[in-house]
Amino acid sequence: ENKHEEKVQDPDREKDKPKADMGSKTWADLAGEMKIFLWNPEERTCLGRTAKSWGLILLFYFIFYTCLAGMFAFCLYVMLLTLSPYTPRFRDRVSPPGVMIRPYLNGFTIAFNVSHPSTWQPYVDSMQHFLAAYDDKVQEEKNIECVPGQYFIQGGKDSEEKKACQFKRSLLQNCSGIEDPTFGYSRGQPCILLKMNRIIGYRPGAGVPVSVDCKVQKGNESHLRSVDFYPGNGTFDLMYYPYYGKFTHVNYTSPLVAMHFTDVQKNYLVPIQCSLNGKGIINDLNSDRFLGRIIFTLSIGK
Amino acid sequence: GLSSARAAEILARDGPNALTPPKATPEIVKFLRQMIGGFSILLWIGAGFSWISFGIQLAQGTDSAFDNLYLGVVLALVVILTGIFAYYQEAKSTNIMASFSKMIPQQALVLRDAEKKELPADQLVVGDIVEIKGGDRIPADIRLIFTQGCKVDNSSLTGESEPQSRSCDFTHENPLETRNIAFYSTTCVEGTATGIVINTGDRTIIGRIASLASGVGNEKTPIAIEIEHFVWLVAGVAVSIGVLFFIISVSMRYRILDSIIFLIGIIVANVPEGLLATVTVSLSLTAKRMAKKNCLVKNLEAVETLGSTSIICSDKTGTLTQNRMTVAHLWFDNQIYSADTSEDQTTQPFDQSSPSWTALSKIVTLCNRAEFRPGQENLPIMKRVVVGDASETALLKFSEVILGDVMSIRAQNKKVAEIPFNSTNKFQLSIHETADPHDKRFLLVMKGAPERILERCSTIMINGKEEPLDSEKAEAFQTAYMELGGMGERVLGFCHLYLPENEFPETFQFDTDSMNFPTSNLCFVGLLSMIDPPRSTVPDAVSKCRSAGIKVIMVTGDHPITAKAIAKSVGIISATSETVEDIAKRLNIPVEQVNRREATAAVVNGMELKDMSSEQLDSILREHAEIVFARTSPQQKLIIVEGCQRQGAVVAVTGDGVNDSPALKKADIGIAMGIAGSDAAKNAADMVLLDDNFASIVTGVEEGRLIFDNLKKTIAYTLTKNIAELCPFLIYIIASIPMPIGTITILFIDLGTDIIPSVALAYEKAESDIMNRRPRNKRKDRLVNHQLAVYSYLQIGIMQSVGAFVTYFTVYAEQGFLPSTLLGVRVHWESAASNDFEDSYGQQWTYYQRMYLQWTGYTAFFVSITIQQVADLIIRKTRRNSIFQQGLFRNKVIWVGIFSQIGIAAILTYGLGHVTALNFTPLRFQYWFVAVPFAILIWVYDEIRKLLIRRYPGSWWDKNMYY
């Protein structure tokens, strides 16, 4: 009945002859034991188990893991059922918004020589590529014109397709690449586009458009003498918000602010920080240097 | 005596008269050993890799390089802290011991510069003349040049319990046998002596034995072997999984540097950092519990050794017996009466109505020189200190118990003459006035060796009447004497004579030299027999040992008959078993014709043992279940211990003398007597019995077995979550998902939340009667067997991982990263430059936002493991029984563990959630419950496992699932 009693009655144990000390085993003995362990021809066991025993144990684990995998899948399925496909349950980790710039090639240093087009051409190509989606024609085709100065709130069901506001690249004026296809790079007055990260349902600025400003980050302030902002003095118009998510807000194009660095010290590495300003925007978090601001370096050679 | 100058010279030559303490390992070596032992080496490798990758990343200018530096530092700290802890524990347990060896500085009375001086004994040199008196410890080996009634107690050296008389005569070639040498560390019991120092310090006999003892190697304790085995197992798993995944990650085109970082994570996840400390704590808790039960454990690991003990070689005197002579039987009126021999007797139950008893009690009371020390009236009689030898003490206490105030009876019966006992007469005689004022006769009372007393008698008292001593009555006497002697008891005869008033008037002057009074034709009254009776708790303890499958072997210097009698009375030789001699006697055939296999018991004489080959000894140890070694010298103990160890047994040995120390050291666990034991014995032993009681060993065995079971549970508990810590790394490598758990977080589980619960398992009660099973087989019953590892790793561990991953995916999904998005996302996810990383809903994340989410994932994973570890803790309470059989609330410490676990997790999550370096974030409350279904699943599954094990013992399930 009881295992312990069984042990007591087990007569074999008395007869166990003491083996040689553990320590005095030679390598040859060990190798021999290993071989027996790997394949014991007498008892026809491999790794201490017979074929039947292996079969049983493998079958057990197969069933065990199948059930476990089933339970895992079921739990995930139930969890996913509770989620809305259009809006994530929590958005506390993704807001307030982060900031990115274009052109972005490899790193946050934009360095070129005006006299060597090959040094700035990649930036220009990147900008052109990025702005293709903002072509006036494309925007007019896909998106609607909205009322500036107020949030474009769309009611209806979550699953309903949402309309997106037009953001035409012509709004970027000197930085639109329409008049100057080199975005000022050929003149040493580069344009850099700044975009705010998309957050579903987020209404930046709480009624007042978020604006952008730039300054020299740690260094001689006089190195950055003038920056032009487009559109509208560097603000993100309220009408582009809120964002409704990629499934319903299919044609949404992030609004941009173009920064035209018209007078930057040449032949210097000028570190520049451009920040968002507005209610609810955080731009001074030490640990996150992309939250509400962005730091990049301009190095413009002659 | 020597002059001071000459003494100083010799002192300079020979060194002080003290034993060199055994060579101690330098503290720093001990410390360093802790630093590299066990898992430490793996963690050092991890730390080394961390620093290497830090160096490389620093050179490459990676932002996160410092993470690796910190990780390396943390790993090194973990090793150093656990090392310090282990070292401290070890030092603490050796300190208990150190207090033993600190002896009070001994003084010796020395003749120097022709003056008697008190000197510290370690200043003695060869040639000094020292004086010794009763009660002193002999300060060196000395040759006696003057003695007066000097007796020494050599028991610490030779094991003889009788005091030896010492004189100036050279009587034997062997220094141990000759009468004129007294040995260092023995004590002078009575008399005075003067002698010349012939050996000092390590050159004394005792010094030589002590160095012999230190020459006997210390065996590795069974639990040390088990832990080593376990460390190898876990390290093997860690290294093989680590290397396997290193190869996999390299072949999956991860950078070598990343692969190394994965390797660190795998090692850290696999190594149960806190476990060795937990084991130490559990062992020391048990040691504390045992100390309360009078077993003081010097070496922590010895706690478990006692549990796996399969043979106990026990002393007789003091361990099995009370170490004091007590009256056990009486014979008068042709009848044997038994006396109460228990430790705390207050009355004697035998029939005291016979007038013969009155006469006998008078002789017992009067013919006795022993006296109580004054001022002990309030103590129980048995505890009072008596001045006098062992038998007289026994008789005094016996009569005090029955008759009350013996001293006043003696005062009423004034002693007028006395002849003390001597070895030629073999009797003691005294003459008293009677208590009755009208009876002017003198009473002559005598006691002594029964046959000598009977010779002097012509009558015998039967029911108060003197009857002639005819051959029939003499025969009855002989039978009784043989019977009592056969029980191993020391028998004394008592007789008396009322001297006729006319021949011996009141004024008669008795002269003991000329013996002007009759010493024959006396009246024989009765016999009393005495024995050092077994302690009352011992028979029970011995039977417990027997049911626990432990063989108890008695090893004693006593006479075989006495030894056998005690062995029988405590059950070392059970009532039904016979020795070869018994069978021969019963069948009336010569000893040689007896089939030795029929005899379950054996009494082996030391003289026989001397001539035995080790094969013969082995066959005796194998063939007989019940063995008594009598007349053995302490040196032979070592031979017996070695014989037992050749049988593959784990041997416990008790001992008190210096000469026992080699055997104590050789034994797997040496047990020294706390009261009677010499310092040398205590030094050599692993454990000290504070009450010298054999029964305490049995409680020790019980504790030892319990801790073995509980350590199994602790290890099973601890190993389980290693898989839940390891899986994230493996899946991270293979599926390229964001890292589910951080290395630092793992350390917080291993060294934070899990510590108290795993210690709490040490308080778990036994599941069944652990004293009803055999001692574990050293080679088969491993602490960590493959069932334990497989069940913990591949079943419960995997369940935990699944539960934790569900939480992980839930956290990410609810923040916008659905499981499908997470697969294969690693490179982009971990790119610091990617600050508009899109989730499943089109939202864009900065790098830091993602990292913060990742830490939330760590925290969720951590919390899930913690919650499931609560379930793991509860299931580990039992290995076979249902939790409900064991009782959920019987072990309160488990609940302390559970609350501490959850408490620590809450503090880490909410309290330290803002310290970014620790990678914890405040977690939403609901995430604590995601893994709860899995915790319940673990519990239900384990209950089913246990149910099937109980239902179908010996089945496939039992064999594979019982650990």
Coordinates of C-alpha atoms in Angstrom, one line a residue, chain B residues 276-633:
Chain B
L276 CA 22.7 27.4 -1.2
A277 CA 22.1 30.2 1.3
T278 CA 18.6 28.8 1.9
V279 CA 19.9 25.3 2.4
T280 CA 22.4 26.7 4.9
V281 CA 19.7 28.6 6.8
S282 CA 17.4 25.5 6.8
L283 CA 20.2 23.4 8.2
S284 CA 21.0 25.9 10.8
L285 CA 17.3 26.2 11.8
T286 CA 17.3 22.4 12.2
A287 CA 20.5 22.6 14.2
K288 CA 18.9 25.2 16.5
R289 CA 15.9 22.9 16.9
M290 CA 18.2 20.0 17.7
A291 CA 20.2 22.1 20.2
K292 CA 16.9 22.6 22.0
K293 CA 16.6 18.9 22.2
N294 CA 20.1 18.6 23.6
C295 CA 21.9 17.8 20.3
L296 CA 24.4 20.5 19.7
V297 CA 25.5 20.3 16.1
K298 CA 29.0 21.6 15.4
N299 CA 29.0 21.0 11.7
L300 CA 25.8 22.1 10.0
E301 CA 25.9 19.4 7.4
A302 CA 26.0 16.8 10.2
V303 CA 22.4 17.7 10.8
E304 CA 21.3 15.6 7.9
T305 CA 24.0 12.9 8.4
L306 CA 22.2 11.8 11.5
G307 CA 19.1 11.3 9.4
S308 CA 20.8 9.0 7.0
T309 CA 22.6 7.1 9.7
S310 CA 22.1 3.4 9.4
I311 CA 24.3 2.1 12.2
I312 CA 24.8 3.7 15.6
C313 CA 27.7 2.5 17.6
S314 CA 26.8 3.5 21.1
D315 CA 28.7 3.5 24.4
K316 CA 27.0 1.9 27.3
T317 CA 28.0 3.7 30.4
G318 CA 26.2 7.1 30.7
T319 CA 24.7 6.9 27.2
L320 CA 22.5 3.9 27.5
T321 CA 22.7 3.8 31.2
Q322 CA 22.3 6.3 34.0
N323 CA 25.9 6.1 34.9
R324 CA 25.3 5.3 38.6
M325 CA 24.9 2.1 40.5
T326 CA 21.4 1.4 41.6
V327 CA 20.0 -1.4 43.6
A328 CA 18.1 -3.6 41.2
H329 CA 17.2 -6.8 43.0
L330 CA 17.0 -8.1 46.5
W331 CA 16.9 -11.7 47.8
F332 CA 15.6 -12.5 51.2
D333 CA 13.1 -15.1 52.5
N334 CA 14.2 -17.3 49.5
Q335 CA 12.6 -14.9 47.1
I336 CA 13.9 -12.4 44.6
Y337 CA 12.4 -8.9 44.7
S338 CA 12.8 -6.3 42.0
A339 CA 13.6 -2.7 42.9
D340 CA 12.6 0.4 41.0
T341 CA 15.7 1.6 39.0
S342 CA 14.2 4.6 37.3
E343 CA 15.9 8.0 37.4
D344 CA 13.5 9.6 39.8
Q345 CA 12.4 7.0 42.3
T346 CA 10.7 8.2 45.4
T347 CA 9.4 4.9 46.8
Q348 CA 10.1 1.2 46.4
P349 CA 7.1 -0.9 45.5
F350 CA 8.4 -4.4 46.7
D351 CA 6.9 -6.1 49.7
Q352 CA 8.5 -4.7 52.8
S353 CA 6.4 -6.4 55.5
S354 CA 8.7 -9.3 56.2
P355 CA 10.8 -9.0 59.4
S356 CA 13.7 -10.3 57.3
W357 CA 13.5 -7.0 55.4
T358 CA 13.7 -5.1 58.6
A359 CA 16.9 -6.9 59.5
L360 CA 18.3 -6.5 56.0
S361 CA 17.5 -2.8 55.8
K362 CA 19.3 -2.3 59.2
I363 CA 22.4 -3.9 57.8
V364 CA 22.2 -1.9 54.6
T365 CA 21.8 1.3 56.5
L366 CA 24.5 0.7 59.1
C367 CA 27.2 -1.2 57.3
N368 CA 27.8 1.7 55.0
R369 CA 30.4 4.5 55.1
A370 CA 28.9 6.7 52.4
E371 CA 27.3 10.0 53.5
F372 CA 25.4 12.7 51.8
R373 CA 27.2 16.0 51.5
P374 CA 25.5 18.3 53.9
G375 CA 23.1 21.0 52.8
Q376 CA 21.2 19.0 50.2
E377 CA 18.0 18.3 52.2
N378 CA 15.8 20.0 49.6
L379 CA 17.2 18.1 46.6
P380 CA 15.5 14.8 45.5
I381 CA 17.4 11.9 47.0
M382 CA 18.6 10.6 43.6
K383 CA 20.2 14.0 42.8
R384 CA 22.1 14.4 46.0
V385 CA 25.9 14.2 46.0
V386 CA 27.3 11.4 48.1
V387 CA 30.8 10.9 49.4
G388 CA 31.7 7.3 48.9
D389 CA 32.1 4.7 46.3
A390 CA 29.5 3.7 43.7
S391 CA 28.0 0.6 45.5
E392 CA 27.9 2.3 48.9
T393 CA 26.2 5.3 47.3
A394 CA 23.6 3.1 45.7
L395 CA 22.9 1.4 49.0
L396 CA 22.7 4.7 50.8
K397 CA 20.3 6.2 48.4
F398 CA 18.3 3.0 48.4
S399 CA 17.9 3.0 52.1
E400 CA 17.2 6.7 52.2
V401 CA 14.4 6.3 49.8
I402 CA 12.8 3.5 51.8
L403 CA 13.6 4.3 55.4
G404 CA 13.8 8.1 55.3
D405 CA 16.6 9.9 57.2
V406 CA 19.5 7.4 57.2
M407 CA 21.8 9.7 59.1
S408 CA 19.5 9.8 62.1
I409 CA 19.1 6.0 62.1
R410 CA 22.9 5.7 62.1
A411 CA 23.1 8.2 65.0
Q412 CA 20.6 6.2 67.0
N413 CA 22.7 3.1 66.3
K414 CA 26.0 4.4 67.3
K415 CA 29.0 2.8 65.6
V416 CA 31.5 1.4 68.0
A417 CA 33.9 -0.4 65.7
E418 CA 34.4 -0.8 62.0
I419 CA 36.6 -2.7 59.5
P420 CA 36.4 -1.1 56.1
F421 CA 36.3 -3.2 52.9
N422 CA 39.6 -4.4 51.6
S423 CA 40.5 -6.8 48.8
T424 CA 41.8 -9.6 51.0
N425 CA 38.9 -9.8 53.3
K426 CA 36.3 -8.9 50.7
F427 CA 33.9 -7.8 53.4
Q428 CA 33.0 -4.8 55.4
L429 CA 32.0 -5.0 59.0
S430 CA 30.8 -2.7 61.7
I431 CA 29.5 -3.0 65.2
H432 CA 26.7 -0.8 66.6
E433 CA 24.8 -0.1 69.7
T434 CA 21.1 -0.8 69.1
A435 CA 18.5 1.9 68.9
D436 CA 16.4 0.3 71.6
P437 CA 17.6 1.6 75.0
H438 CA 16.5 -1.7 76.7
D439 CA 18.4 -3.9 74.4
K440 CA 22.0 -3.7 75.6
R441 CA 23.3 -6.1 73.0
F442 CA 25.7 -4.9 70.3
L443 CA 24.8 -5.6 66.6
L444 CA 27.5 -6.8 64.3
V445 CA 26.6 -6.1 60.7
M446 CA 28.6 -7.3 57.7
K447 CA 28.4 -7.1 53.9
G448 CA 30.6 -8.3 51.2
A449 CA 31.1 -10.8 48.4
P450 CA 28.2 -13.2 48.8
E451 CA 30.2 -16.4 48.8
R452 CA 32.6 -15.0 51.5
I453 CA 29.7 -13.9 53.6
L454 CA 27.9 -17.2 53.3
E455 CA 31.1 -19.0 54.5
R456 CA 30.9 -17.1 57.7
C457 CA 27.3 -17.9 58.4
S458 CA 25.7 -20.9 60.1
T459 CA 22.1 -19.7 60.1
I460 CA 19.9 -17.9 57.7
M461 CA 17.0 -15.7 58.4
I462 CA 13.7 -16.8 56.9
N463 CA 10.6 -14.6 57.7
G464 CA 12.4 -13.1 60.6
K465 CA 13.4 -16.4 62.2
E466 CA 16.9 -17.8 62.3
E467 CA 17.0 -21.2 60.7
P468 CA 20.0 -23.4 60.3
L469 CA 21.8 -23.1 57.0
D470 CA 21.4 -26.6 55.6
S471 CA 22.5 -27.6 52.1
E472 CA 19.0 -27.1 50.7
K473 CA 19.1 -23.4 51.8
A474 CA 22.6 -23.1 50.6
E475 CA 21.4 -24.4 47.2
A476 CA 18.7 -21.8 47.1
F477 CA 21.2 -19.1 47.9
Q478 CA 23.5 -20.4 45.0
T479 CA 20.6 -20.3 42.6
A480 CA 19.6 -16.8 43.5
Y481 CA 23.3 -15.7 43.4
M482 CA 23.7 -17.2 39.9
E483 CA 20.5 -15.7 38.7
L484 CA 21.4 -12.2 39.9
G485 CA 25.0 -12.5 38.6
G486 CA 23.6 -13.7 35.3
M487 CA 21.8 -10.5 34.9
G488 CA 25.1 -8.8 35.0
E489 CA 24.5 -7.3 38.4
R490 CA 27.0 -6.8 41.1
V491 CA 25.8 -8.9 44.1
L492 CA 26.5 -8.2 47.8
G493 CA 25.7 -10.5 50.7
F494 CA 24.5 -9.2 54.0
C495 CA 24.6 -10.9 57.4
H496 CA 24.4 -9.9 61.1
L497 CA 24.8 -11.1 64.6
Y498 CA 23.5 -9.8 67.9
L499 CA 26.5 -10.2 70.2
P500 CA 25.4 -11.9 73.5
E501 CA 25.2 -9.3 76.3
N502 CA 27.0 -11.4 78.8
E503 CA 30.1 -11.8 76.6
F504 CA 30.1 -8.3 75.3
P505 CA 28.9 -5.9 78.0
E506 CA 28.3 -2.3 77.4
T507 CA 31.8 -1.3 78.3
F508 CA 33.5 -3.9 76.0
Q509 CA 36.4 -2.5 74.0
F510 CA 36.3 -3.8 70.5
D511 CA 39.7 -4.0 68.8
T512 CA 39.5 -4.3 65.1
D513 CA 43.1 -5.4 64.7
S514 CA 43.0 -8.4 67.0
M515 CA 39.3 -9.0 66.1
N516 CA 38.2 -9.8 69.6
F517 CA 34.6 -10.5 68.4
P518 CA 33.1 -13.3 66.4
T519 CA 33.3 -13.1 62.6
S520 CA 31.8 -16.5 61.9
N521 CA 28.6 -18.4 62.6
L522 CA 26.7 -15.3 61.7
C523 CA 23.2 -15.1 60.5
F524 CA 22.8 -14.7 56.7
V525 CA 20.0 -12.2 56.0
G526 CA 19.9 -11.5 52.2
L527 CA 21.5 -10.4 49.0
L528 CA 21.3 -7.1 47.2
S529 CA 22.3 -6.7 43.6
M530 CA 23.2 -3.5 41.9
I531 CA 23.6 -2.4 38.3
D532 CA 24.1 0.7 36.4
P533 CA 20.5 0.7 35.1
P534 CA 19.5 1.7 31.6
R535 CA 18.0 5.2 31.2
S536 CA 14.3 4.9 31.2
T537 CA 14.0 6.6 27.8
V538 CA 16.5 4.3 26.1
P539 CA 14.4 1.1 25.4
D540 CA 11.9 3.2 23.6
A541 CA 14.6 5.0 21.7
V542 CA 16.2 1.8 20.7
S543 CA 12.9 0.4 19.4
K544 CA 12.4 3.6 17.5
C545 CA 15.8 3.1 15.9
R546 CA 14.9 -0.4 15.1
S547 CA 11.7 0.6 13.3
A548 CA 13.7 3.3 11.6
G549 CA 15.9 0.6 10.2
I550 CA 18.9 1.7 12.2
K551 CA 21.1 -0.9 13.7
V552 CA 22.3 -0.1 17.2
I553 CA 25.6 -1.7 18.2
M554 CA 26.7 -1.5 21.8
V555 CA 30.4 -1.0 22.2
T556 CA 31.6 -1.1 25.8
G557 CA 34.5 -1.8 28.0
D558 CA 32.3 -3.7 30.4
H559 CA 32.1 -7.4 31.1
P560 CA 30.2 -9.3 28.4
I561 CA 27.6 -10.5 30.9
T562 CA 26.8 -7.0 32.1
A563 CA 26.9 -5.7 28.6
K564 CA 24.5 -8.4 27.4
A565 CA 22.2 -7.8 30.3
I566 CA 22.0 -4.1 29.6
A567 CA 21.7 -4.8 25.9
K568 CA 18.7 -7.1 26.6
S569 CA 17.1 -4.7 29.0
V570 CA 17.2 -1.8 26.5
G571 CA 16.3 -3.9 23.6
I572 CA 19.6 -3.8 21.7
I573 CA 19.3 -7.6 21.9
S574 CA 15.6 -8.2 21.6
A575 CA 13.8 -10.6 23.9
T576 CA 13.5 -13.4 21.3
S577 CA 16.9 -13.4 19.7
E578 CA 19.7 -15.6 20.8
T579 CA 23.4 -15.6 20.5
V580 CA 25.4 -18.6 19.3
E581 CA 26.2 -19.4 23.0
D582 CA 22.5 -19.2 23.9
I583 CA 21.6 -21.7 21.2
A584 CA 24.4 -24.0 22.2
K585 CA 23.2 -23.9 25.7
R586 CA 19.6 -24.5 24.8
L587 CA 20.3 -27.4 22.4
N588 CA 23.1 -28.7 24.6
I589 CA 25.6 -28.9 21.8
P590 CA 29.1 -27.4 21.6
V591 CA 29.3 -23.8 20.3
E592 CA 31.1 -24.9 17.2
Q593 CA 28.1 -27.0 16.0
V594 CA 25.7 -24.2 16.1
N595 CA 24.6 -22.8 12.8
R596 CA 25.8 -19.2 13.1
R597 CA 23.1 -17.9 10.8
E598 CA 20.4 -18.9 13.3
A599 CA 21.8 -16.5 15.8
T600 CA 20.5 -13.0 15.3
A601 CA 22.5 -11.6 18.2
A602 CA 26.2 -11.7 19.0
V603 CA 28.2 -10.7 21.9
V604 CA 31.8 -10.2 20.8
N605 CA 34.6 -10.0 23.3
G606 CA 37.4 -7.5 22.8
M607 CA 39.9 -10.4 23.1
E608 CA 38.2 -12.2 20.2
L609 CA 38.0 -9.0 18.2
K610 CA 41.8 -8.6 18.6
D611 CA 42.4 -11.9 16.7
M612 CA 39.8 -11.3 14.0
S613 CA 40.6 -10.5 10.4
S614 CA 38.6 -7.7 8.8
E615 CA 36.7 -10.3 6.8
Q616 CA 35.6 -12.1 10.0
L617 CA 34.5 -8.8 11.5
D618 CA 32.6 -8.0 8.3
S619 CA 30.8 -11.3 8.4
I620 CA 29.9 -10.7 12.0
L621 CA 28.6 -7.3 11.2
R622 CA 26.7 -8.6 8.2
E623 CA 25.2 -11.8 9.7
H624 CA 24.0 -10.5 13.0
A625 CA 21.4 -7.9 13.4
E626 CA 22.1 -7.3 17.1
I627 CA 25.6 -7.0 18.2
V628 CA 27.3 -6.1 21.4
F629 CA 31.0 -5.6 21.6
A630 CA 32.2 -6.0 25.2
R631 CA 35.6 -5.6 26.8
T632 CA 36.6 -3.5 23.9
S633 CA 39.3 -0.9 24.1

